[in-house]
Amino acid sequence: MSSTPTAQVSKPDQDQQVEQSGFRRRALDRAQEAATSQDILLFLIAFRILNALSIKTFFQPDEYFQSLEPAWQIAFGEDSGAWITWEWKHQLRSAVHPVFFAVIYWLSSFISSALKLSPEFRADLLIAAPKVTQAILAALGDYYTWKLAKTTYGNRSNEAWAVTPLLSYTCRSSLHPPADKHPDLDVSFLLRLFQLHNQRENSSLARGGPMRVHIPSRSKKPEISAKLSRSIILIFSTLTDRFYYQQWTFPPLRFLYFNIVQSLAVFYGRNDLHYYLSQGYPLMLTTFLPFALIGLYQSFFPPKPRDSLPAPRLHTKSIRYQLASTALFVPLTLSLVSHKEVRFIYPLLPTLHILAATPFTTFFLPALSPAIPPPKTTKRTLLLLLLLTNILLSILSTQYHQPAPLSLLSYLRTQHTTHYLSQPPLSSLPPAPTTMTVGLLTPCHSTPWRSHLVYPSLKVWALTCSPPINLNATARSTYLDEADQFYADPVIFLAKTLGPSPRTSSSWGRRRPLQGLGAAGLELEMGGWDGKEGRKGWPEYLVFFAQMEEVMGAVLRGSGYRECWRGWNGWGNEDWRRRGDLVIWCLRGGGGVRG
């Protein structure tokens, strides 16, 4: 009789113990998940920084001219030598990205001054700082893409973990849009971070519009928070553009007017209507193309669940459907524009990775189990080939495809610090000139500019490629930019633009004044430096690609120029004008140093 009350009293205690045990277990799981997330973020940051600092190749001019050049001008002034392209002069670009990197430049310069670094170390810091910053942004993009995959498929799903190695193979075009971890994932805001790498307004369709993933939630607070975030971003962007352009403007509208209404985008080339499907997706996804296409199809037409596999949650289906819709809507819309480039759809890469995760894991995961039947060894071999292919592509694109432009600028900086920032070793020699002149007879924007030249006294001109703005249809049909004029008839162009080739002699590695006109005088009389309109003259260092050597040899026969540097530029190039080594002929003595 006495045992009954005791049992009745102990049951609540047992329930409380179970509840406490469950609470501790959940707390432990959250702590482990937080630790795992932190480890992944730190790994991605370390990986991206290592990747950014080890890249030796030149990928896309807009990496520099649509971001770092205006940032350089903001940080160091209009006389700092930045090349401001026509898009910025006509307010086609948002200033948010350059302002951000202008702060990075200013801080780097301040640190250099505080530590009293030498000019060489200061230049190295100014070159490396944007790379490291961009690497951190890329890592954050990777991290939040993984978080979005977890939200889509579940915290411990195989698909979420599969996204991480997929991200690792995109180290060349390495800023992926992150995704918020709140119930309402406003990917349009997060995709805006992608603008910090390519800065092409064509990708604005991928940053806005339908690219807004909604996860059902009973609370309206995430929805309000997302709307507030978008409003703050719009206000900040508008004020930043007002600060940069010194007037109220809306760059996306200006972009549409110039490129659609005036059809200026056609000036840079036309592509087939099916370009993004036949070339864009294959170039962007490479070996993961089949999995992405299957993921797209299954997002619209979910397969019937098999007995061995659980049915996807409604929550997962909804997100995948929205992501797949965006992955089709954006390229279909951009296909209406005649000028197309793969990088215009790069913001879709995280979306496609998430969609490819399910077919990828479904195909390869059984082959990784300990008990592998003989037929599944083929899948293991395919997985190994896939990994090796992507590793080789990464090495090729970051180390061996077009390395000469960066090597060239490194050589020019070294020449400048050696021969123009130092005084002659003997007092009997004349003072060293302070301005070094360089001319680039190459296709427009073949190298980075002031972000890698650094020194304002390193004066450089190059062939320009501004489009036919405000010209009628007849004038546009015959319009040739400066680069086109040069390659159409190099001999006539050089004769009209530069005049007779100079004669000179050398003195301890420095040239004497050119035909009575020293570097300083040449600088004052010429206005064509740094992409500006104005007269050009024969420089001390003349740069061109090896396929022009025969022509340049004929033009400069008997002149004071001779080869002083040569840089290997890879095994081939799709642009015939950029084929062969990158060569420098110097207007002074020097050996044939190979870069």
Coordinates of C-alpha atoms in Angstrom, one line a residue:
M1 CA 0.0 0.0 0.0
S2 CA 2.8 2.4 0.9
S3 CA 4.7 1.9 -2.4
T4 CA 2.0 3.5 -4.6
P5 CA 2.5 7.1 -3.4
T6 CA 6.2 6.7 -3.9
A7 CA 5.8 5.6 -7.5
Q8 CA 3.4 8.5 -8.2
V9 CA 5.9 11.0 -6.8
S10 CA 8.9 9.6 -8.7
K11 CA 7.2 9.8 -12.2
P12 CA 7.3 13.6 -12.5
D13 CA 10.9 13.4 -11.3
Q14 CA 11.7 11.0 -14.1
D15 CA 10.0 13.2 -16.7
Q16 CA 11.9 16.1 -15.5
Q17 CA 15.2 14.2 -15.7
V18 CA 14.3 13.1 -19.3
E19 CA 13.5 16.7 -20.2
Q20 CA 16.8 17.9 -18.7
S21 CA 18.7 15.2 -20.5
G22 CA 17.1 16.2 -23.8
F23 CA 17.9 19.8 -23.2
R24 CA 21.5 19.0 -22.5
R25 CA 21.7 16.9 -25.6
R26 CA 20.2 19.6 -27.7
A27 CA 22.6 22.2 -26.2
L28 CA 25.5 19.8 -26.9
D29 CA 24.3 19.4 -30.5
R30 CA 24.1 23.1 -31.0
A31 CA 27.5 23.6 -29.5
Q32 CA 29.0 20.9 -31.8
E33 CA 27.2 22.4 -34.8
A34 CA 28.6 25.9 -34.0
A35 CA 32.1 24.5 -33.7
T36 CA 31.7 22.7 -37.0
S37 CA 30.4 25.9 -38.7
Q38 CA 33.3 27.9 -37.3
D39 CA 35.9 25.3 -38.5
I40 CA 34.3 25.3 -42.0
L41 CA 34.4 29.1 -42.1
L42 CA 38.0 29.3 -41.0
F43 CA 39.0 26.6 -43.5
L44 CA 37.2 28.5 -46.3
I45 CA 38.9 31.8 -45.4
A46 CA 42.3 30.1 -45.3
F47 CA 41.7 28.4 -48.6
R48 CA 40.5 31.5 -50.4
I49 CA 43.4 33.7 -49.1
L50 CA 45.9 31.0 -50.2
N51 CA 44.1 30.8 -53.6
A52 CA 44.0 34.6 -54.0
L53 CA 47.7 35.1 -53.2
S54 CA 48.9 32.2 -55.4
I55 CA 47.0 33.2 -58.6
K56 CA 49.5 34.2 -61.3
T57 CA 47.2 34.7 -64.2
F58 CA 45.1 37.5 -65.7
F59 CA 41.5 36.5 -66.0
Q60 CA 39.1 39.4 -66.8
P61 CA 39.8 43.1 -67.3
D62 CA 36.7 44.1 -65.3
E63 CA 38.3 42.5 -62.2
Y64 CA 40.3 45.7 -62.1
F65 CA 38.8 48.4 -64.3
Q66 CA 35.3 48.2 -62.9
S67 CA 36.4 48.0 -59.3
L68 CA 40.0 48.7 -58.3
E69 CA 40.7 51.6 -60.7
P70 CA 37.9 53.9 -59.4
A71 CA 38.7 52.7 -55.9
W72 CA 42.3 53.8 -56.4
Q73 CA 41.1 57.3 -57.6
I74 CA 38.8 57.7 -54.6
A75 CA 41.6 56.8 -52.2
F76 CA 44.5 58.7 -53.8
G77 CA 43.0 61.4 -55.9
E78 CA 42.5 62.2 -59.6
D79 CA 46.2 62.6 -60.3
S80 CA 47.1 59.1 -59.0
G81 CA 47.1 57.5 -62.5
A82 CA 43.9 55.5 -62.3
W83 CA 42.3 54.6 -65.6
I84 CA 38.6 55.5 -65.3
T85 CA 36.7 53.8 -68.2
W86 CA 33.7 55.3 -70.1
E87 CA 31.2 53.4 -68.0
W88 CA 32.1 55.4 -64.9
K89 CA 32.1 58.7 -66.8
H90 CA 28.6 58.0 -67.9
Q91 CA 27.4 56.7 -64.5
L92 CA 26.7 53.1 -65.5
R93 CA 28.2 51.6 -62.4
S94 CA 27.3 51.6 -58.8
A95 CA 30.0 53.1 -56.6
V96 CA 29.4 50.8 -53.6
H97 CA 32.1 48.4 -54.6
P98 CA 34.9 50.9 -55.3
V99 CA 34.1 52.9 -52.2
F100 CA 34.5 49.7 -50.1
F101 CA 37.9 49.0 -51.7
A102 CA 38.9 52.7 -51.4
V103 CA 38.8 52.2 -47.7
I104 CA 41.0 49.2 -48.0
Y105 CA 43.5 51.1 -50.0
W106 CA 43.5 54.0 -47.6
L107 CA 44.0 51.8 -44.6
S108 CA 46.9 50.0 -46.4
S109 CA 48.5 53.3 -47.2
F110 CA 48.1 54.5 -43.7
I111 CA 49.7 51.3 -42.3
S112 CA 52.6 51.7 -44.8
S113 CA 53.2 55.2 -43.6
A114 CA 52.9 54.3 -39.9
L115 CA 55.4 51.5 -40.3
K116 CA 57.6 53.5 -42.7
L117 CA 57.7 50.8 -45.2
S118 CA 59.9 51.1 -48.3
P119 CA 58.3 51.9 -51.6
E120 CA 58.6 48.2 -52.7
F121 CA 56.9 46.9 -49.6
R122 CA 54.2 49.5 -49.8
A123 CA 53.5 48.5 -53.4
D124 CA 53.3 44.8 -52.4
L125 CA 50.9 45.7 -49.6
L126 CA 48.6 47.8 -51.8
I127 CA 48.5 44.9 -54.3
A128 CA 47.9 42.2 -51.8
A129 CA 45.3 44.0 -49.6
P130 CA 42.4 43.8 -52.1
K131 CA 43.2 40.2 -52.8
V132 CA 43.0 39.2 -49.2
T133 CA 39.8 41.3 -48.7
Q134 CA 38.2 39.7 -51.8
A135 CA 39.2 36.2 -50.5
I136 CA 37.4 36.8 -47.2
L137 CA 34.3 37.9 -49.1
A138 CA 34.5 34.8 -51.3
A139 CA 34.9 32.6 -48.2
L140 CA 31.8 34.2 -46.7
G141 CA 29.9 33.6 -49.9
D142 CA 31.0 29.9 -49.8
Y143 CA 30.0 29.6 -46.2
Y144 CA 26.5 31.0 -46.6
T145 CA 26.0 28.9 -49.7
W146 CA 26.7 25.9 -47.5
K147 CA 24.3 27.3 -44.9
L148 CA 21.6 27.7 -47.6
A149 CA 22.2 24.0 -48.6
K150 CA 21.7 23.0 -45.0
T151 CA 18.5 25.0 -44.8
T152 CA 17.3 23.3 -48.0
Y153 CA 18.3 19.7 -47.3
G154 CA 18.7 19.5 -43.6
N155 CA 21.6 20.2 -41.2
R156 CA 23.1 16.7 -41.4
S157 CA 22.2 15.9 -45.0
N158 CA 24.7 14.5 -47.5
E159 CA 23.7 17.1 -50.0
A160 CA 24.7 20.0 -47.7
W161 CA 28.1 18.5 -47.2
A162 CA 28.5 17.8 -51.0
V163 CA 28.2 21.6 -51.7
T164 CA 31.5 22.3 -49.9
P165 CA 33.8 20.4 -52.3
L166 CA 31.7 21.7 -55.2
L167 CA 32.6 25.2 -54.1
S168 CA 36.3 24.4 -53.8
Y169 CA 36.5 23.8 -57.6
T170 CA 35.5 27.4 -58.5
C171 CA 38.7 29.0 -57.2
R172 CA 39.2 31.1 -60.3
S173 CA 35.9 32.9 -60.4
S174 CA 35.7 32.7 -56.6
L175 CA 33.0 35.0 -55.2
H176 CA 29.8 33.1 -54.7
P177 CA 26.7 34.7 -53.4
P178 CA 26.1 33.8 -49.7
A179 CA 22.6 33.0 -48.3
D180 CA 21.0 34.2 -45.1
K181 CA 20.3 31.7 -42.4
H182 CA 16.9 33.3 -41.4
P183 CA 13.6 31.6 -42.4
D184 CA 13.2 34.2 -45.2
L185 CA 16.3 34.0 -47.3
D186 CA 16.7 37.1 -49.3
V187 CA 19.2 35.9 -51.8
S188 CA 18.8 39.1 -53.9
F189 CA 20.6 40.9 -51.1
L190 CA 23.3 38.3 -50.8
L191 CA 23.8 38.0 -54.5
R192 CA 24.8 41.6 -54.5
L193 CA 28.0 40.6 -52.8
F194 CA 28.9 38.9 -56.1
Q195 CA 29.2 42.4 -57.6
L196 CA 32.4 42.8 -55.5
H197 CA 34.3 40.4 -58.1
N198 CA 32.8 41.0 -61.5
Q199 CA 31.0 44.3 -61.1
R200 CA 29.0 43.8 -64.3
E201 CA 25.5 45.3 -64.2
N202 CA 24.2 42.5 -66.5
S203 CA 24.1 40.3 -63.5
S204 CA 21.6 42.6 -61.8
L205 CA 18.9 40.3 -63.0
A206 CA 20.5 37.5 -60.9
R207 CA 20.7 39.8 -57.9
G208 CA 17.1 40.8 -57.9
G209 CA 13.8 39.9 -59.4
P210 CA 12.8 36.3 -58.8
M211 CA 15.9 35.4 -56.9
R212 CA 14.2 35.6 -53.5
V213 CA 13.9 32.3 -51.7
H214 CA 11.0 32.2 -49.3
I215 CA 10.8 29.5 -46.6
P216 CA 7.4 29.3 -45.0
S217 CA 7.3 30.6 -41.5
R218 CA 4.6 31.5 -39.0
S219 CA 6.4 34.6 -37.9
K220 CA 6.4 37.7 -40.0
K221 CA 9.5 39.1 -38.3
P222 CA 11.9 37.6 -40.9
E223 CA 9.8 39.1 -43.7
I224 CA 9.9 42.5 -42.2
S225 CA 13.6 42.2 -41.4
A226 CA 14.3 41.2 -45.1
K227 CA 12.4 44.2 -46.4
L228 CA 14.1 46.5 -44.0
S229 CA 17.5 45.1 -45.1
R230 CA 16.7 45.7 -48.8
S231 CA 15.5 49.3 -48.0
I232 CA 18.7 50.1 -46.1
I233 CA 20.8 48.7 -49.0
L234 CA 19.0 50.7 -51.6
I235 CA 19.4 53.9 -49.5
F236 CA 23.1 53.2 -48.9
S237 CA 23.7 52.5 -52.6
T238 CA 21.9 55.7 -53.6
L239 CA 23.8 57.9 -51.2
T240 CA 27.1 56.3 -52.2
D241 CA 26.5 57.0 -55.9
R242 CA 25.6 60.5 -54.9
F243 CA 28.9 60.9 -53.1
Y244 CA 30.9 59.4 -56.0
Y245 CA 29.2 61.1 -59.0
Q246 CA 28.5 64.4 -57.2
Q247 CA 24.9 64.3 -58.4
W248 CA 21.8 62.1 -58.0
T249 CA 21.8 59.2 -60.4
F250 CA 20.5 55.6 -60.7
P251 CA 23.2 53.5 -62.4
P252 CA 21.0 50.4 -63.3
L253 CA 18.7 52.7 -65.3
R254 CA 21.6 54.4 -67.0
F255 CA 23.0 50.9 -67.8
L256 CA 19.8 49.8 -69.5
Y257 CA 19.6 53.1 -71.5
F258 CA 23.2 52.8 -72.8
N259 CA 23.3 49.1 -73.5
I260 CA 19.7 48.4 -74.5
V261 CA 18.3 51.6 -75.9
Q262 CA 21.5 52.7 -77.6
S263 CA 22.7 49.1 -78.2
L264 CA 26.2 49.9 -77.1
A265 CA 26.7 46.3 -75.8
V266 CA 26.7 45.1 -79.4
F267 CA 30.0 47.0 -79.9
Y268 CA 31.7 44.4 -77.8
G269 CA 30.4 41.4 -79.8
R270 CA 27.2 39.4 -80.7
N271 CA 26.4 35.9 -79.6
D272 CA 23.9 33.2 -80.5
L273 CA 20.6 33.2 -78.8
H274 CA 21.4 29.8 -77.2
Y275 CA 24.8 31.0 -76.0
Y276 CA 24.1 30.6 -72.2
L277 CA 22.7 27.1 -72.7
S278 CA 25.3 25.8 -75.3
Q279 CA 28.4 27.6 -73.9
G280 CA 27.7 29.5 -70.7
Y281 CA 26.5 26.7 -68.5
P282 CA 29.1 24.2 -69.8
L283 CA 32.0 26.6 -69.3
M284 CA 30.8 27.6 -65.8
L285 CA 29.9 24.1 -64.5
T286 CA 32.5 21.9 -66.5
T287 CA 32.3 18.4 -65.1
F288 CA 29.3 19.2 -62.9
L289 CA 27.1 20.1 -65.8
P290 CA 25.2 16.8 -65.9
F291 CA 24.3 16.9 -62.2
A292 CA 23.2 20.5 -62.4
L293 CA 20.9 19.8 -65.4
I294 CA 19.4 16.7 -63.7
G295 CA 18.9 18.9 -60.5
L296 CA 17.1 21.5 -62.6
Y297 CA 14.8 18.9 -64.2
Q298 CA 14.1 17.2 -60.8
S299 CA 13.2 20.5 -59.2
F300 CA 10.4 21.0 -61.7
F301 CA 9.4 17.4 -62.1
P302 CA 10.3 15.6 -58.8
P303 CA 10.8 11.9 -59.2
K304 CA 8.6 9.5 -57.4
P305 CA 10.3 8.4 -54.1
R306 CA 11.8 4.9 -54.1
D307 CA 11.3 2.6 -51.2
S308 CA 15.0 2.9 -50.2
L309 CA 15.0 6.7 -50.2
P310 CA 12.9 9.1 -48.1
A311 CA 10.6 11.5 -49.9
P312 CA 11.9 15.0 -50.1
R313 CA 10.2 17.4 -47.7
L314 CA 7.7 20.0 -49.0
H315 CA 10.1 22.6 -47.6
T316 CA 12.9 21.3 -49.8
K317 CA 10.8 21.1 -52.9
S318 CA 9.7 24.7 -52.5
I319 CA 13.2 26.0 -52.2
R320 CA 14.6 23.9 -55.1
Y321 CA 11.7 25.0 -57.3
Q322 CA 12.4 28.7 -56.6
L323 CA 16.2 28.2 -57.2
A324 CA 15.6 26.3 -60.4
S325 CA 13.2 28.9 -61.7
T326 CA 15.8 31.6 -61.2
A327 CA 18.5 29.5 -62.8
L328 CA 16.4 29.4 -66.0
F329 CA 14.8 32.8 -65.8
V330 CA 18.0 34.8 -65.7
P331 CA 19.8 33.2 -68.7
L332 CA 16.6 33.3 -70.7
T333 CA 16.2 37.0 -70.0
L334 CA 19.8 37.8 -70.7
S335 CA 19.6 35.9 -73.9
L336 CA 17.5 38.7 -75.3
V337 CA 20.6 40.9 -75.2
S338 CA 22.9 40.4 -78.2
H339 CA 26.1 40.7 -76.2
K340 CA 26.6 37.7 -73.9
E341 CA 29.4 36.6 -71.6
V342 CA 29.7 33.7 -69.2
R343 CA 30.5 35.9 -66.3
F344 CA 27.1 37.6 -66.6
I345 CA 25.5 34.4 -65.1
Y346 CA 28.2 33.7 -62.5
P347 CA 25.9 34.8 -59.7
L348 CA 23.9 31.6 -60.5
L349 CA 26.7 29.3 -59.6
P350 CA 25.8 28.7 -55.9
T351 CA 22.2 28.1 -57.0
L352 CA 23.4 25.5 -59.5
H353 CA 25.7 23.9 -56.9
I354 CA 22.8 23.4 -54.5
L355 CA 20.6 21.9 -57.2
A356 CA 23.4 19.6 -58.4
A357 CA 24.0 18.3 -54.8
T358 CA 21.2 15.7 -54.9
P359 CA 22.0 14.0 -58.2
F360 CA 25.7 14.2 -57.2
T361 CA 25.3 12.4 -53.9
T362 CA 22.7 10.0 -55.3
F363 CA 25.1 8.9 -58.0
F364 CA 28.3 8.7 -56.1
L365 CA 27.4 8.1 -52.4
P366 CA 26.7 4.3 -52.8
A367 CA 30.1 3.8 -54.4
L368 CA 31.8 5.1 -51.2
S369 CA 30.2 2.6 -48.8
P370 CA 32.6 0.0 -47.4
A371 CA 30.9 -3.0 -49.0
I372 CA 31.2 -2.1 -52.7
P373 CA 29.9 -4.6 -55.3
P374 CA 32.1 -4.9 -58.4
P375 CA 29.8 -2.7 -60.7
K376 CA 30.2 0.3 -58.3
T377 CA 33.9 0.4 -58.7
T378 CA 33.2 2.2 -62.0
K379 CA 31.6 5.0 -60.1
R380 CA 34.6 5.3 -57.9
T381 CA 36.8 5.6 -61.0
L382 CA 34.5 8.3 -62.4
L383 CA 34.6 10.2 -59.1
L384 CA 38.4 10.1 -59.1
L385 CA 38.5 11.3 -62.7
L386 CA 36.1 14.1 -61.9
L387 CA 38.2 15.3 -59.0
L388 CA 41.5 15.2 -61.0
T389 CA 39.9 17.0 -63.9
N390 CA 38.8 19.9 -61.8
I391 CA 42.1 20.1 -59.9
L392 CA 43.9 20.2 -63.3
L393 CA 41.6 22.9 -64.6
S394 CA 42.1 25.0 -61.5
I395 CA 45.9 24.7 -61.7
L396 CA 45.8 25.5 -65.5
S397 CA 43.6 28.6 -65.0
T398 CA 45.4 30.0 -62.0
Q399 CA 49.0 29.3 -62.9
Y400 CA 49.5 28.8 -66.6
H401 CA 46.8 30.6 -68.7
Q402 CA 47.8 34.2 -69.4
P403 CA 50.5 34.7 -66.7
A404 CA 52.4 37.3 -68.7
P405 CA 50.3 40.4 -67.9
L406 CA 51.0 40.2 -64.1
S407 CA 54.7 39.3 -64.7
L408 CA 55.0 42.3 -67.0
L409 CA 53.7 44.7 -64.4
S410 CA 56.0 43.2 -61.7
Y411 CA 59.0 43.7 -64.1
L412 CA 58.0 47.4 -64.8
R413 CA 57.6 48.1 -61.0
T414 CA 61.1 46.6 -60.4
Q415 CA 62.6 48.7 -63.2
H416 CA 60.9 51.8 -61.8
T417 CA 62.2 51.3 -58.3
T418 CA 65.7 50.4 -59.5
H419 CA 66.3 53.1 -62.1
Y420 CA 63.9 55.9 -61.3
L421 CA 63.4 56.0 -57.5
S422 CA 67.2 55.7 -56.8
Q423 CA 70.0 58.1 -57.5
P424 CA 73.1 57.3 -59.6
P425 CA 75.9 55.5 -57.8
L426 CA 78.5 58.2 -58.7
S427 CA 78.1 61.9 -58.2
S428 CA 79.6 62.5 -61.6
L429 CA 76.6 61.0 -63.3
P430 CA 73.5 63.1 -64.0
P431 CA 70.5 62.8 -61.7
A432 CA 68.2 60.0 -62.4
P433 CA 64.9 60.8 -64.2
T434 CA 61.9 60.6 -61.9
T435 CA 59.3 59.6 -64.6
M436 CA 59.3 56.3 -66.4
T437 CA 57.2 56.0 -69.6
V438 CA 55.6 52.9 -71.0
G439 CA 53.4 52.3 -74.0
L440 CA 51.1 49.2 -74.6
L441 CA 50.4 48.3 -78.2
T442 CA 48.1 45.5 -77.1
P443 CA 44.3 44.9 -77.2
C444 CA 42.5 47.3 -74.9
H445 CA 42.7 46.4 -71.1
S446 CA 45.2 43.5 -71.7
T447 CA 46.7 44.1 -68.2
P448 CA 45.6 45.4 -64.9
W449 CA 46.4 49.1 -64.4
R450 CA 47.2 51.3 -61.4
S451 CA 46.2 48.6 -58.9
H452 CA 49.4 46.9 -60.1
L453 CA 51.4 49.7 -61.5
V454 CA 51.1 51.6 -58.2
Y455 CA 53.6 54.4 -58.7
P456 CA 52.1 57.7 -60.1
S457 CA 55.5 58.5 -61.7
L458 CA 55.2 55.3 -63.8
K459 CA 53.4 56.9 -66.7
V460 CA 51.7 54.5 -69.1
W461 CA 49.5 54.9 -72.2
A462 CA 47.6 52.1 -73.9
L463 CA 45.3 51.6 -76.9
T464 CA 41.7 52.6 -75.9
C465 CA 38.4 50.9 -76.9
S466 CA 35.6 53.3 -76.0
P467 CA 32.3 52.6 -77.8
P468 CA 30.6 54.9 -80.3
I469 CA 28.6 56.9 -77.9
N470 CA 26.0 59.4 -79.3
L471 CA 26.8 58.5 -82.9
N472 CA 24.1 57.7 -85.5
A473 CA 23.7 54.4 -87.2
T474 CA 25.8 55.4 -90.2
A475 CA 28.7 56.6 -88.1
R476 CA 28.6 53.5 -85.9
S477 CA 28.8 51.2 -88.9
T478 CA 32.3 52.6 -89.8
Y479 CA 33.5 53.3 -86.3
L480 CA 36.8 51.8 -85.2
D481 CA 38.3 52.3 -81.7
E482 CA 42.0 53.0 -81.2
A483 CA 42.8 49.3 -80.8
D484 CA 40.9 48.3 -83.9
Q485 CA 42.7 51.0 -85.9
F486 CA 46.1 49.8 -84.8
Y487 CA 45.4 46.1 -85.7
A488 CA 43.8 47.1 -89.0
D489 CA 47.0 48.7 -90.2
P490 CA 49.8 48.9 -87.6
V491 CA 52.3 50.8 -89.8
I492 CA 50.0 53.6 -90.8
F493 CA 48.6 53.9 -87.2
L494 CA 52.2 54.2 -85.7
A495 CA 53.2 56.7 -88.3
K496 CA 50.2 58.9 -87.7
T497 CA 50.0 58.5 -83.9
L498 CA 53.6 58.3 -82.8
G499 CA 55.6 59.7 -85.7
P500 CA 59.2 58.6 -86.6
S501 CA 60.8 56.1 -84.3
P502 CA 63.4 57.6 -82.0
R503 CA 67.2 57.2 -81.9
T504 CA 68.9 57.1 -78.5
S505 CA 72.0 55.9 -76.6
S506 CA 72.2 54.5 -73.0
S507 CA 74.1 55.5 -69.9
W508 CA 74.5 53.1 -67.0
G509 CA 71.1 51.6 -67.9
R510 CA 69.2 54.8 -68.3
R511 CA 68.2 56.5 -71.5
R512 CA 69.3 60.0 -72.3
P513 CA 66.7 62.6 -73.2
L514 CA 64.7 61.5 -76.2
Q515 CA 65.4 63.8 -79.2
G516 CA 65.9 66.7 -76.8
L517 CA 62.7 65.9 -74.9
G518 CA 63.2 64.4 -71.5
A519 CA 60.6 62.2 -69.7
A520 CA 59.3 65.2 -67.8
G521 CA 58.8 67.3 -70.9
L522 CA 57.2 64.3 -72.6
E523 CA 54.8 64.0 -69.7
L524 CA 53.8 67.7 -69.9
E525 CA 53.2 67.7 -73.7
M526 CA 51.3 64.5 -73.9
G527 CA 47.8 64.0 -72.6
G528 CA 47.1 60.3 -73.5
W529 CA 48.2 58.7 -70.3
D530 CA 46.0 56.3 -68.3
G531 CA 43.3 55.8 -71.0
K532 CA 42.7 59.6 -71.5
E533 CA 42.3 61.2 -74.8
G534 CA 45.4 63.0 -76.1
R535 CA 48.6 62.7 -78.0
K536 CA 50.8 59.7 -77.5
G537 CA 54.6 59.5 -77.9
W538 CA 57.3 56.9 -78.2
P539 CA 58.0 55.6 -74.6
E540 CA 61.0 54.1 -73.0
Y541 CA 59.3 50.7 -72.7
L542 CA 57.2 49.5 -75.6
V543 CA 55.0 46.5 -75.0
F544 CA 53.3 44.2 -77.5
F545 CA 52.4 40.5 -78.1
A546 CA 54.8 38.3 -80.0
Q547 CA 52.5 37.9 -83.0
M548 CA 53.3 41.6 -83.8
E549 CA 57.1 41.1 -83.7
E550 CA 57.6 41.0 -87.4
V551 CA 55.6 44.2 -88.0
M552 CA 57.3 46.0 -85.1
G553 CA 60.7 44.8 -86.2
A554 CA 60.1 46.4 -89.6
V555 CA 58.8 49.7 -88.1
L556 CA 61.6 50.0 -85.5
R557 CA 64.5 48.9 -87.7
G558 CA 67.4 51.1 -87.0
S559 CA 65.8 52.7 -84.0
G560 CA 67.0 52.8 -80.4
Y561 CA 64.7 50.0 -79.3
R562 CA 65.8 46.4 -78.5
E563 CA 64.2 43.6 -76.6
C564 CA 64.7 43.6 -72.9
W565 CA 62.1 41.3 -71.5
R566 CA 59.9 38.5 -72.7
G567 CA 57.1 36.8 -70.7
W568 CA 55.5 33.4 -71.5
N569 CA 51.7 33.8 -71.8
G570 CA 50.4 30.2 -71.9
W571 CA 49.9 27.6 -74.6
G572 CA 47.3 29.5 -76.6
N573 CA 44.7 32.3 -76.6
E574 CA 41.2 32.5 -78.1
D575 CA 42.0 36.1 -79.2
W576 CA 44.5 36.1 -82.1
R577 CA 45.8 39.5 -81.1
R578 CA 47.0 38.1 -77.8
R579 CA 48.8 35.0 -79.1
G580 CA 52.5 34.4 -78.3
D581 CA 54.7 35.8 -75.6
L582 CA 54.3 39.3 -74.2
V583 CA 57.4 41.3 -75.2
I584 CA 59.0 44.6 -74.1
W585 CA 61.4 46.6 -76.3
C586 CA 63.4 49.2 -74.3
L587 CA 64.7 52.5 -75.6
R588 CA 68.1 51.9 -73.9
G589 CA 70.7 49.1 -73.5
G590 CA 69.8 45.8 -71.9
G591 CA 70.1 42.1 -72.4
G592 CA 67.4 39.8 -73.6
V593 CA 66.0 38.9 -70.2
R594 CA 63.3 36.3 -70.3
G595 CA 60.4 36.6 -67.9

